[in-house]
Short mmCIF file of C-alpha atoms in Angstrom, two decimals:
data_model
loop_
_atom_site.label_atom_id
_atom_site.label_comp_id
_atom_site.label_asym_id
_atom_site.label_seq_id
_atom_site.Cartn_x
_atom_site.Cartn_y
_atom_site.Cartn_z
CA UNK A 1 2.44 -67.93 55.29
CA UNK A 2 5.15 -66.59 56.07
CA UNK A 3 8.53 -67.09 54.49
CA UNK A 4 10.27 -69.39 56.53
CA UNK A 5 6.74 -71.84 56.05
CA UNK A 6 7.25 -72.23 52.60
CA UNK A 7 9.14 -75.46 51.09
CA UNK A 8 13.18 -74.88 51.15
CA UNK A 9 13.69 -76.10 47.15
CA UNK A 10 10.57 -73.75 46.77
CA UNK A 11 12.39 -70.80 47.50
CA UNK A 12 15.27 -71.54 45.88
CA UNK A 13 13.30 -72.06 42.57
CA UNK A 14 11.80 -68.41 42.94
CA UNK A 15 14.86 -67.39 43.61
CA UNK A 16 16.52 -68.66 40.59
CA UNK A 17 13.17 -67.28 38.82
CA UNK A 18 13.58 -63.91 40.56
CA UNK A 19 16.71 -63.64 39.51
CA UNK A 20 16.86 -64.75 35.93
CA UNK A 21 14.16 -61.91 35.47
CA UNK A 22 16.17 -59.18 36.87
CA UNK A 23 19.47 -60.26 35.39
CA UNK A 24 19.14 -62.36 31.87
CA UNK A 25 15.04 -61.66 30.98
CA UNK A 26 14.42 -59.31 27.99
CA UNK A 27 11.92 -56.39 28.97
CA UNK A 28 8.69 -58.07 26.93
CA UNK A 29 6.79 -55.72 24.05
CA UNK A 30 4.15 -55.58 21.74
CA UNK A 31 3.49 -55.27 18.13
CA UNK A 32 5.77 -52.28 17.13
CA UNK A 33 8.44 -52.42 19.75
CA UNK A 34 6.70 -50.97 21.89
CA UNK A 35 8.00 -51.56 25.65
CA UNK A 36 4.97 -53.04 28.15
CA UNK A 37 5.20 -51.30 31.53
CA UNK A 38 3.54 -52.41 35.05
CA UNK A 39 0.54 -50.99 34.51
CA UNK A 40 -0.04 -51.63 30.84
CA UNK A 41 0.36 -55.40 31.71
CA UNK A 42 -2.06 -54.98 34.31
CA UNK A 43 -4.75 -53.57 31.92
CA UNK A 44 -3.78 -56.30 29.10
CA UNK A 45 -4.70 -58.92 32.13
CA UNK A 46 -8.06 -57.44 33.51
CA UNK A 47 -9.06 -57.08 30.17
CA UNK A 48 -8.18 -61.00 28.91
CA UNK A 49 -10.07 -62.03 32.52
CA UNK A 50 -12.93 -59.92 31.48
CA UNK A 51 -13.35 -61.13 27.78
CA UNK A 52 -13.13 -64.92 29.55
CA UNK A 53 -15.22 -64.31 32.04
CA UNK A 54 -17.85 -63.55 29.68
CA UNK A 55 -18.00 -66.06 28.00
CA UNK A 56 -16.24 -64.40 24.71
CA UNK A 57 -12.85 -65.78 23.49
CA UNK A 58 -10.13 -63.88 24.37
CA UNK A 59 -8.20 -62.03 21.73
CA UNK A 60 -4.28 -59.96 22.02
CA UNK A 61 -5.35 -57.18 19.78
CA UNK A 62 -8.13 -55.98 21.06
CA UNK A 63 -6.39 -56.36 24.51
CA UNK A 64 -4.59 -54.37 22.92
CA UNK A 65 -6.82 -51.36 21.54
CA UNK A 66 -8.56 -51.54 25.51
CA UNK A 67 -4.86 -50.82 26.50
CA UNK A 68 -3.55 -47.77 23.69
CA UNK A 69 -6.67 -46.11 24.91
CA UNK A 70 -6.64 -46.15 28.38
CA UNK A 71 -2.68 -44.94 27.15
CA UNK A 72 -3.70 -42.34 25.02
CA UNK A 73 -6.64 -40.40 26.95
CA UNK A 74 -3.59 -40.58 29.99
CA UNK A 75 -0.89 -39.72 28.04
CA UNK A 76 -3.05 -36.49 27.09
CA UNK A 77 -3.87 -35.88 30.57
CA UNK A 78 -0.61 -35.82 32.32
CA UNK A 79 0.91 -33.46 29.99
CA UNK A 80 -2.17 -31.14 30.60
CA UNK A 81 -0.77 -31.05 33.87
CA UNK A 82 2.53 -30.88 33.45
CA UNK A 83 1.59 -27.93 31.36
CA UNK A 84 -0.91 -26.04 33.90
CA UNK A 85 1.02 -27.31 36.47
CA UNK A 86 4.77 -25.43 34.96
CA UNK A 87 2.52 -22.72 34.58
CA UNK A 88 1.31 -22.06 37.50
CA UNK A 89 4.58 -22.17 39.07
CA UNK A 90 6.70 -20.21 36.99
CA UNK A 91 4.23 -16.85 35.98
CA UNK A 92 3.21 -14.55 38.08
CA UNK A 93 0.35 -12.59 36.74
CA UNK A 94 0.52 -9.69 35.82
CA UNK A 95 4.13 -10.16 33.27
CA UNK A 96 5.22 -8.83 30.09
CA UNK A 97 4.16 -10.98 27.33
CA UNK A 98 7.12 -12.10 25.93
CA UNK A 99 7.60 -13.69 29.81
CA UNK A 100 4.47 -15.46 29.29
CA UNK A 101 5.16 -15.79 26.04
CA UNK A 102 9.01 -17.83 26.70
CA UNK A 103 7.17 -19.40 29.32
CA UNK A 104 4.09 -21.21 27.11
CA UNK A 105 6.88 -22.20 24.40
CA UNK A 106 8.91 -23.45 27.28
CA UNK A 107 5.71 -25.74 29.11
CA UNK A 108 3.99 -26.68 25.62
CA UNK A 109 7.66 -28.74 24.62
CA UNK A 110 7.71 -30.51 27.34
CA UNK A 111 3.85 -31.70 27.84
CA UNK A 112 4.30 -32.76 24.74
CA UNK A 113 7.60 -34.65 25.31
CA UNK A 114 5.82 -35.89 28.13
CA UNK A 115 2.49 -37.24 25.96
CA UNK A 116 5.27 -38.39 23.39
CA UNK A 117 6.51 -40.96 25.90
CA UNK A 118 2.93 -42.27 27.41
CA UNK A 119 1.46 -42.02 24.07
CA UNK A 120 1.20 -45.49 22.41
CA UNK A 121 1.10 -46.66 19.05
CA UNK A 122 -0.18 -49.54 16.14
CA UNK A 123 2.00 -50.08 13.39
CA UNK A 124 -1.41 -51.96 12.49
CA UNK A 125 -3.47 -49.10 11.22
CA UNK A 126 0.00 -47.72 9.42
CA UNK A 127 -1.96 -46.90 6.05
CA UNK A 128 -4.57 -44.80 7.41
CA UNK A 129 -2.56 -41.59 6.98
CA UNK A 130 -4.82 -39.01 4.55
CA UNK A 131 -5.61 -35.04 5.13
CA UNK A 132 -9.28 -36.30 4.89
CA UNK A 133 -9.44 -38.92 7.74
CA UNK A 134 -7.82 -36.84 10.10
CA UNK A 135 -9.77 -34.42 9.95
CA UNK A 136 -13.45 -36.40 9.93
CA UNK A 137 -11.76 -38.59 12.96
CA UNK A 138 -10.97 -34.65 14.92
CA UNK A 139 -13.86 -33.37 14.13
CA UNK A 140 -16.08 -36.24 15.51
CA UNK A 141 -14.03 -37.15 19.10
CA UNK A 142 -10.77 -36.55 21.33
CA UNK A 143 -8.66 -39.89 19.46
CA UNK A 144 -7.26 -42.02 22.45
CA UNK A 145 -7.53 -45.35 20.07
CA UNK A 146 -3.65 -47.28 18.81
CA UNK A 147 -1.72 -44.64 17.64
CA UNK A 148 -0.32 -44.40 13.44
CA UNK A 149 1.53 -42.20 12.63
CA UNK A 150 -1.78 -39.79 11.32
CA UNK A 151 -3.36 -40.73 14.42
CA UNK A 152 -0.91 -39.30 17.12
CA UNK A 153 -1.09 -35.92 15.00
CA UNK A 154 -4.91 -35.91 15.54
CA UNK A 155 -4.23 -36.56 19.87
CA UNK A 156 -1.09 -34.25 20.09
CA UNK A 157 -3.90 -31.72 18.11
CA UNK A 158 -6.28 -32.26 20.49
CA UNK A 159 -3.60 -31.76 23.52
CA UNK A 160 -2.20 -28.81 21.64
CA UNK A 161 -5.82 -27.62 21.36
CA UNK A 162 -6.12 -28.18 25.24
CA UNK A 163 -3.34 -26.45 25.57
CA UNK A 164 -4.19 -23.38 23.67
CA UNK A 165 -7.35 -23.54 25.37
CA UNK A 166 -5.85 -22.98 28.77
CA UNK A 167 -2.82 -20.92 27.01
CA UNK A 168 -5.70 -18.30 25.87
CA UNK A 169 -7.67 -17.72 29.09
CA UNK A 170 -4.18 -17.38 30.95
CA UNK A 171 -3.54 -14.73 28.27
CA UNK A 172 -6.58 -12.83 28.62
CA UNK A 173 -6.75 -13.02 33.07
CA UNK A 174 -3.70 -11.70 32.41
CA UNK A 175 -4.36 -8.93 29.38
CA UNK A 176 -7.40 -8.57 32.62
CA UNK A 177 -4.85 -7.90 35.38
CA UNK A 178 -2.89 -5.54 34.05
CA UNK A 179 -5.77 -3.30 33.20
CA UNK A 180 -7.46 -3.62 36.40
CA UNK A 181 -3.53 -2.36 38.04
CA UNK A 182 -2.66 -0.01 36.10
CA UNK A 183 -6.14 1.90 36.65
CA UNK A 184 -5.37 1.44 40.00
CA UNK A 185 -1.68 3.08 39.26
CA UNK A 186 -2.78 5.85 37.61
CA UNK A 187 -5.95 6.40 39.84
CA UNK A 188 -3.47 6.48 43.18
CA UNK A 189 -0.54 8.74 41.37
CA UNK A 190 -3.34 10.95 39.75
CA UNK A 191 -4.71 11.73 43.11
CA UNK A 192 -3.45 15.06 44.19
CA UNK A 193 -4.47 16.30 40.41
CA UNK A 194 -7.80 15.54 41.56
CA UNK A 195 -7.74 17.65 44.46
CA UNK A 196 -5.58 20.33 42.55
CA UNK A 197 -8.78 20.79 40.18
CA UNK A 198 -11.69 20.50 42.86
CA UNK A 199 -9.62 23.24 45.17
CA UNK A 200 -9.49 26.02 41.33
CA UNK A 201 -5.61 25.38 41.25
CA UNK A 202 -5.63 25.46 37.80
CA UNK A 203 -8.33 27.63 37.61
CA UNK A 204 -6.02 30.16 37.91
CA UNK A 205 -3.46 32.57 35.12
CA UNK A 206 -1.16 29.78 34.29
CA UNK A 207 -3.29 26.75 36.04
CA UNK A 208 -2.37 25.09 32.36
CA UNK A 209 1.05 24.95 32.56
CA UNK A 210 0.79 23.42 36.13
CA UNK A 211 -1.58 21.34 34.41
CA UNK A 212 0.75 20.06 32.29
CA UNK A 213 3.60 19.84 34.17
CA UNK A 214 1.55 17.98 37.30
CA UNK A 215 0.11 15.12 34.21
CA UNK A 216 3.31 14.54 33.00
CA UNK A 217 4.93 13.43 36.42
CA UNK A 218 2.30 10.91 36.92
CA UNK A 219 3.52 9.68 33.33
CA UNK A 220 6.32 9.74 34.62
CA UNK A 221 5.96 7.88 37.74
CA UNK A 222 3.33 5.29 36.14
CA UNK A 223 5.92 4.33 33.39
CA UNK A 224 9.12 3.63 36.08
CA UNK A 225 6.95 1.59 38.28
CA UNK A 226 6.98 -2.01 37.43
CA UNK A 227 4.78 -5.14 36.59
CA UNK A 228 2.04 -3.47 35.17
CA UNK A 229 1.74 -6.26 32.67
CA UNK A 230 0.45 -6.07 28.93
CA UNK A 231 -2.00 -3.57 28.24
CA UNK A 232 -0.23 -0.40 30.64
CA UNK A 233 0.64 1.88 27.32
CA UNK A 234 -3.49 1.12 26.22
CA UNK A 235 -4.25 1.93 29.56
CA UNK A 236 -2.32 5.53 29.52
CA UNK A 237 -3.78 5.96 26.14
CA UNK A 238 -7.26 5.97 27.55
CA UNK A 239 -6.20 7.68 31.16
CA UNK A 240 -5.39 10.61 28.21
CA UNK A 241 -7.91 10.58 26.75
CA UNK A 242 -10.17 11.10 29.57
CA UNK A 243 -7.77 13.71 30.62
CA UNK A 244 -8.44 15.48 26.91
CA UNK A 245 -11.87 17.58 27.81
CA UNK A 246 -10.24 18.93 31.47
CA UNK A 247 -7.54 19.89 29.60
CA UNK A 248 -9.12 21.93 27.45
CA UNK A 249 -11.42 23.37 29.85
CA UNK A 250 -8.33 24.96 31.60
CA UNK A 251 -6.18 25.51 28.57
CA UNK A 252 -9.12 28.13 27.49
CA UNK A 253 -10.02 29.65 31.17
CA UNK A 254 -6.01 31.01 31.53
CA UNK A 255 -6.04 34.10 31.17
CA UNK A 256 -2.19 34.25 31.06
CA UNK A 257 -1.64 33.00 27.62
CA UNK A 258 -2.42 34.66 24.92
CA UNK A 259 -4.12 32.65 21.65
CA UNK A 260 -1.47 31.99 19.53
CA UNK A 261 0.36 30.71 22.76
CA UNK A 262 -2.69 28.53 23.41
CA UNK A 263 -2.83 27.09 19.42
CA UNK A 264 0.65 26.17 19.85
CA UNK A 265 -0.64 24.36 23.05
CA UNK A 266 -3.47 22.27 21.06
CA UNK A 267 -1.31 21.40 18.75
CA UNK A 268 1.20 19.76 21.30
CA UNK A 269 -1.75 18.35 22.93
CA UNK A 270 -2.42 16.58 19.69
CA UNK A 271 0.43 15.42 18.99
CA UNK A 272 0.93 14.17 22.27
CA UNK A 273 -2.77 12.30 21.71
CA UNK A 274 -1.10 10.83 18.66
CA UNK A 275 2.06 9.38 20.08
CA UNK A 276 0.94 8.02 22.60
CA UNK A 277 -2.07 6.45 20.53
CA UNK A 278 0.51 5.24 17.69
CA UNK A 279 2.51 3.63 21.42
CA UNK A 280 -0.54 1.98 22.60
CA UNK A 281 -0.83 0.67 19.21
CA UNK A 282 2.28 -0.94 18.56
CA UNK A 283 1.98 -2.87 22.38
CA UNK A 284 -1.33 -4.59 20.27
CA UNK A 285 1.16 -5.35 17.22
CA UNK A 286 3.45 -7.38 19.80
CA UNK A 287 1.09 -9.08 21.27
CA UNK A 288 -0.19 -10.06 17.70
CA UNK A 289 3.13 -11.08 16.75
CA UNK A 290 4.11 -12.65 19.27
CA UNK A 291 0.69 -15.37 19.05
CA UNK A 292 2.31 -15.39 15.25
CA UNK A 293 6.58 -16.60 16.73
CA UNK A 294 3.85 -18.77 19.16
CA UNK A 295 2.38 -20.64 16.43
CA UNK A 296 5.64 -21.25 14.49
CA UNK A 297 7.46 -22.48 17.49
CA UNK A 298 4.54 -24.71 18.38
CA UNK A 299 4.96 -26.18 14.85
CA UNK A 300 8.75 -26.83 15.09
CA UNK A 301 8.34 -28.12 18.11
CA UNK A 302 5.55 -30.62 16.96
CA UNK A 303 7.75 -31.48 13.88
CA UNK A 304 10.90 -31.57 15.62
CA UNK A 305 9.55 -34.91 18.85
CA UNK A 306 7.25 -36.66 16.09
CA UNK A 307 10.65 -37.31 13.86
CA UNK A 308 12.38 -38.70 16.84
CA UNK A 309 9.50 -40.39 17.62
CA UNK A 310 9.50 -42.04 13.96
CA UNK A 311 12.97 -42.53 14.32
CA UNK A 312 12.65 -44.84 17.61
CA UNK A 313 9.94 -46.60 16.15
CA UNK A 314 11.16 -46.88 12.81
CA UNK A 315 14.29 -48.42 14.43
CA UNK A 316 11.97 -50.80 16.81
CA UNK A 317 9.74 -52.22 13.75
CA UNK A 318 13.36 -52.76 12.18
CA UNK A 319 15.02 -54.51 15.55
CA UNK A 320 10.83 -56.37 15.69
CA UNK A 321 10.88 -57.07 11.89
CA UNK A 322 14.98 -58.95 12.01
CA UNK A 323 13.50 -60.39 14.76
CA UNK A 324 10.68 -62.36 13.43
CA UNK A 325 13.09 -62.76 10.55
CA UNK A 326 16.08 -64.84 12.06
CA UNK A 327 13.20 -66.53 13.64
CA UNK A 328 11.97 -67.95 10.73
CA UNK A 329 14.86 -67.95 8.81
CA UNK A 330 15.68 -70.29 12.26
CA UNK A 331 12.76 -72.33 11.59
CA UNK A 332 13.27 -73.13 8.18
CA UNK A 333 17.02 -74.22 8.58
CA UNK A 334 15.29 -77.15 11.72
CA UNK A 335 12.59 -77.99 8.43
CA UNK A 336 15.56 -78.31 5.63
CA UNK A 337 17.78 -80.27 8.57
CA UNK A 338 14.93 -82.90 9.33
CA UNK A 339 13.81 -83.43 5.49
CA UNK A 340 10.61 -81.59 5.31
CA UNK A 341 11.70 -79.47 2.21
CA UNK A 342 7.76 -78.45 1.12
CA UNK A 343 7.54 -76.93 3.90
CA UNK A 344 10.59 -74.79 4.37
CA UNK A 345 9.43 -73.86 0.78
CA UNK A 346 6.21 -72.69 2.27
CA UNK A 347 7.86 -71.03 5.40
CA UNK A 348 10.69 -69.38 2.13
CA UNK A 349 7.16 -66.87 0.94
CA UNK A 350 6.70 -65.33 5.28
CA UNK A 351 10.82 -64.84 5.00
CA UNK A 352 9.54 -63.12 1.54
CA UNK A 353 7.15 -61.17 2.57
CA UNK A 354 9.05 -59.98 6.42
CA UNK A 355 11.63 -58.55 3.39
CA UNK A 356 9.87 -57.04 1.67
CA UNK A 357 7.81 -55.13 4.20
CA UNK A 358 10.98 -54.24 6.16
CA UNK A 359 12.37 -52.40 2.86
CA UNK A 360 9.24 -49.83 2.60
CA UNK A 361 8.29 -49.50 5.92
CA UNK A 362 10.11 -46.41 6.26
CA UNK A 363 9.24 -45.06 3.25
CA UNK A 364 5.50 -45.43 4.39
CA UNK A 365 5.88 -44.23 7.27
CA UNK A 366 8.11 -41.18 6.01
CA UNK A 367 5.16 -40.15 4.02
CA UNK A 368 2.58 -40.76 6.98
CA UNK A 369 4.53 -37.97 9.36
CA UNK A 370 4.55 -35.45 6.29
CA UNK A 371 1.40 -35.84 5.29
CA UNK A 372 0.12 -35.69 9.31
CA UNK A 373 2.63 -32.84 9.55
CA UNK A 374 0.97 -31.07 6.95
CA UNK A 375 -2.75 -31.60 9.16
CA UNK A 376 -1.64 -30.92 11.92
CA UNK A 377 0.31 -27.33 11.40
CA UNK A 378 -3.47 -26.48 8.93
CA UNK A 379 -4.81 -26.71 12.42
CA UNK A 380 -2.18 -24.95 14.31
CA UNK A 381 -2.91 -22.16 11.91
CA UNK A 382 -6.26 -22.37 11.86
CA UNK A 383 -6.19 -21.98 16.00
CA UNK A 384 -3.90 -18.41 15.87
CA UNK A 385 -6.11 -17.14 13.40
CA UNK A 386 -8.81 -17.60 16.23
CA UNK A 387 -6.36 -16.46 19.36
CA UNK A 388 -6.24 -13.18 16.11
CA UNK A 389 -9.72 -12.93 15.77
CA UNK A 390 -10.31 -12.19 18.75
CA UNK A 391 -7.92 -9.76 19.76
#
């Protein structure tokens, strides 16, 4: 039907209803103070309709559980998508480890924030917070149900595991491309040396000095070449080792040099090789330090965002308790006015229970957060050690 075919009275009532919804009605929430979006409402309605259609009795808790599973799975994937897209757009391989690590930290933070905004928490299971439960749940499968403080950490762990796996592959790919790039640069720069070697240019008196000059020039040009990535020193070390036998043969055949001068040259060759080997080791050590720093940074960012989320949810829970308490007090007052003193007395027990719960909730939440953080930190340390052992 077209709007002009509808009753004017109906249209006026609909207009007033919409105005009320948009200007006065409060945002609908579920237990824990979580705001219900249109997407979440659709999930709840779908679950209710399916339950009724099957002949069962609909239950709000079951509908919320189903919605939580959908939201938490989506939250993990959405966070990972933010990370992958960010890294893809900001990192042009090959890059230095400092650069890729910096971008990893930036987009890991964005991914965690994205996850936290969408993830869903159920305060009804707040006491499931032991390390043993955390380890067993994480070992079985990705957690995607209603989130307790520990369960949220487990989903963060799963999300972080996916990010770390993606980052590990990216670091390896960056290393591989760096090796390929550096080898190509050295091959291109040493074309003239290879030509001179084939033409016997170095097989003449004074040839060793010329060879060293050309080799040093190749090394200088290589170091001046930008965008070599993470494996420049290691590839240069391998390149110089390959030239070791070549240099020794040219030195031995150079009749211009005395035996004493040749011995000094051998010692110089050895010193240069050791110097380059040390540079390669420093390069590798730097990568390990980056891995440890990334682990520390991830742990700190996780704790920061978990604390912010806890503060938000603690405030939501406090408001929820206050609203419930206010409602019960009003109900009790009405009962007293109407003379239902016995019912008012029974209601007092519920009021006392609400007051007690509101006092202990924050302390329980803090204990849960501390326990969950310890479990998550152990997980990050385990992943970091795995990365270090792979190198």
